[in-house]
mmCIF file of C-alpha atoms in Angstrom:
data_model
loop_
_atom_site.group_PDB
_atom_site.id
_atom_site.type_symbol
_atom_site.label_atom_id
_atom_site.label_comp_id
_atom_site.label_asym_id
_atom_site.label_seq_id
_atom_site.Cartn_x
_atom_site.Cartn_y
_atom_site.Cartn_z
ATOM 1 C CA MET A 1 -64.581 33.266 -36.142
ATOM 2 C CA ASN A 2 -68.000 34.819 -36.179
ATOM 3 C CA ASN A 3 -70.142 37.145 -34.108
ATOM 4 C CA ASN A 4 -71.188 34.257 -31.820
ATOM 5 C CA ASN A 5 -67.933 34.268 -29.892
ATOM 6 C CA PRO A 6 -66.963 34.963 -26.285
ATOM 7 C CA THR A 7 -65.875 38.525 -27.123
ATOM 8 C CA GLY A 8 -69.446 39.471 -27.977
ATOM 9 C CA GLY A 9 -68.569 40.176 -31.609
ATOM 10 C CA LYS A 10 -65.880 42.713 -30.697
ATOM 11 C CA SER A 11 -62.954 40.582 -31.831
ATOM 12 C CA GLN A 12 -60.972 42.079 -34.701
ATOM 13 C CA HIS A 13 -61.378 38.667 -36.372
ATOM 14 C CA CYS A 14 -65.076 39.469 -36.878
ATOM 15 C CA PHE A 15 -64.172 42.560 -38.895
ATOM 16 C CA GLY A 16 -61.464 41.005 -41.079
ATOM 17 C CA MET A 17 -58.720 42.840 -39.192
ATOM 18 C CA ALA A 18 -57.055 39.822 -37.513
ATOM 19 C CA ALA A 19 -55.691 36.407 -38.378
ATOM 20 C CA ASP A 20 -54.248 33.457 -36.497
ATOM 21 C CA ILE A 21 -51.141 32.247 -38.321
ATOM 22 C CA THR A 22 -49.786 28.721 -38.287
ATOM 23 C CA TYR A 23 -46.923 27.358 -40.344
ATOM 24 C CA GLN A 24 -47.638 23.849 -41.616
ATOM 25 C CA ALA A 25 -46.099 21.095 -39.484
ATOM 26 C CA ARG A 26 -43.798 23.626 -37.847
ATOM 27 C CA SER A 27 -46.689 24.925 -35.732
ATOM 28 C CA THR A 28 -45.624 22.345 -33.169
ATOM 29 C CA ASP A 29 -42.034 23.643 -33.103
ATOM 30 C CA PRO A 30 -41.780 26.344 -30.421
ATOM 31 C CA GLU A 31 -38.499 27.756 -31.775
ATOM 32 C CA THR A 32 -39.863 28.204 -35.315
ATOM 33 C CA MET A 33 -43.079 29.819 -34.129
ATOM 34 C CA TYR A 34 -41.138 32.155 -31.831
ATOM 35 C CA LYS A 35 -38.921 33.211 -34.764
ATOM 36 C CA ILE A 36 -41.973 33.843 -36.960
ATOM 37 C CA ALA A 37 -43.492 36.081 -34.264
ATOM 38 C CA GLN A 38 -40.174 37.938 -33.930
ATOM 39 C CA TRP A 39 -40.075 38.502 -37.689
ATOM 40 C CA ILE A 40 -43.636 39.861 -37.725
ATOM 41 C CA LYS A 41 -42.795 42.184 -34.816
ATOM 42 C CA ALA A 42 -39.772 43.582 -36.664
ATOM 43 C CA HIS A 43 -41.247 43.887 -40.170
ATOM 44 C CA VAL A 44 -45.043 44.260 -40.098
ATOM 45 C CA ALA A 45 -47.288 47.079 -38.925
ATOM 46 C CA PHE A 46 -49.743 45.602 -36.413
ATOM 47 C CA ASP A 47 -52.172 46.537 -33.693
ATOM 48 C CA GLN A 48 -51.739 43.394 -31.616
ATOM 49 C CA LEU A 49 -49.330 40.459 -31.857
ATOM 50 C CA ILE A 50 -49.899 37.449 -29.600
ATOM 51 C CA LEU A 51 -47.811 34.285 -29.544
ATOM 52 C CA GLU A 52 -50.321 31.667 -28.358
ATOM 53 C CA TYR A 53 -49.440 28.217 -27.070
ATOM 54 C CA GLY A 54 -52.385 25.827 -27.491
ATOM 55 C CA ASP A 55 -52.816 22.156 -26.672
ATOM 56 C CA SER A 56 -51.876 20.787 -30.088
ATOM 57 C CA GLN A 57 -50.137 23.667 -31.835
ATOM 58 C CA ILE A 58 -48.699 27.150 -31.476
ATOM 59 C CA TRP A 59 -50.037 30.076 -33.485
ATOM 60 C CA THR A 60 -49.462 33.779 -33.870
ATOM 61 C CA HIS A 61 -52.427 36.113 -33.649
ATOM 62 C CA VAL A 62 -51.799 39.336 -35.545
ATOM 63 C CA SER A 63 -54.246 42.176 -36.015
ATOM 64 C CA PHE A 64 -54.320 45.509 -37.786
ATOM 65 C CA ASN A 65 -56.530 48.395 -36.743
ATOM 66 C CA GLY A 66 -58.157 49.594 -39.935
ATOM 67 C CA GLU A 67 -59.931 52.385 -38.071
ATOM 68 C CA GLY A 68 -57.036 54.225 -36.461
ATOM 69 C CA SER A 69 -53.540 54.035 -35.092
ATOM 70 C CA GLN A 70 -51.787 50.786 -34.185
ATOM 71 C CA ARG A 71 -51.054 49.936 -30.523
ATOM 72 C CA TYR A 72 -48.096 47.644 -31.297
ATOM 73 C CA GLU A 73 -49.156 45.526 -28.326
ATOM 74 C CA VAL A 74 -47.045 42.358 -28.010
ATOM 75 C CA LEU A 75 -48.184 39.512 -25.731
ATOM 76 C CA THR A 76 -47.749 35.810 -25.062
ATOM 77 C CA CYS A 77 -50.540 33.482 -23.927
ATOM 78 C CA GLY A 78 -49.554 30.131 -22.492
ATOM 79 C CA ASN A 79 -52.901 28.509 -21.701
ATOM 80 C CA PRO A 80 -55.917 28.765 -24.035
ATOM 81 C CA HIS A 81 -58.238 27.278 -21.375
ATOM 82 C CA ASN A 82 -57.383 29.930 -18.794
ATOM 83 C CA PRO A 83 -55.907 32.775 -20.858
ATOM 84 C CA GLN A 84 -53.304 34.810 -19.045
ATOM 85 C CA TYR A 85 -51.433 37.242 -21.216
ATOM 86 C CA VAL A 86 -47.928 38.390 -20.374
ATOM 87 C CA PRO A 87 -46.146 41.304 -22.072
ATOM 88 C CA GLY A 88 -43.659 40.610 -24.847
ATOM 89 C CA LEU A 89 -42.783 37.476 -26.772
ATOM 90 C CA GLN A 90 -41.949 34.669 -24.370
ATOM 91 C CA LYS A 91 -40.366 31.311 -25.074
ATOM 92 C CA LEU A 92 -42.375 28.852 -23.034
ATOM 93 C CA GLY A 93 -41.664 25.225 -22.339
ATOM 94 C CA TRP A 94 -44.264 23.532 -24.544
ATOM 95 C CA THR A 95 -45.027 20.034 -25.699
ATOM 96 C CA LYS A 96 -47.858 18.894 -27.911
ATOM 97 C CA LYS A 97 -50.675 17.235 -25.946
#
């Protein structure tokens, strides 16, 4: 991610405060990725945690606010082409495209 992104350079990725996490071949296993997101929620300080279901894999976005307090915002996004975020971690019906 760089400053030439749709967020206008305001993404926490641009400042080294966010990462998108995948887990080898298991990134296509919805149950495993859901469990990883649950573990992060229970054990890691974070600003934002998003379980994101893409076309070919599932990933967990996690960010940390290095400039202040953490929001502990937890969301799920089911469509990367038309992002709609819903509160909490959601298990969605997903198949690799």
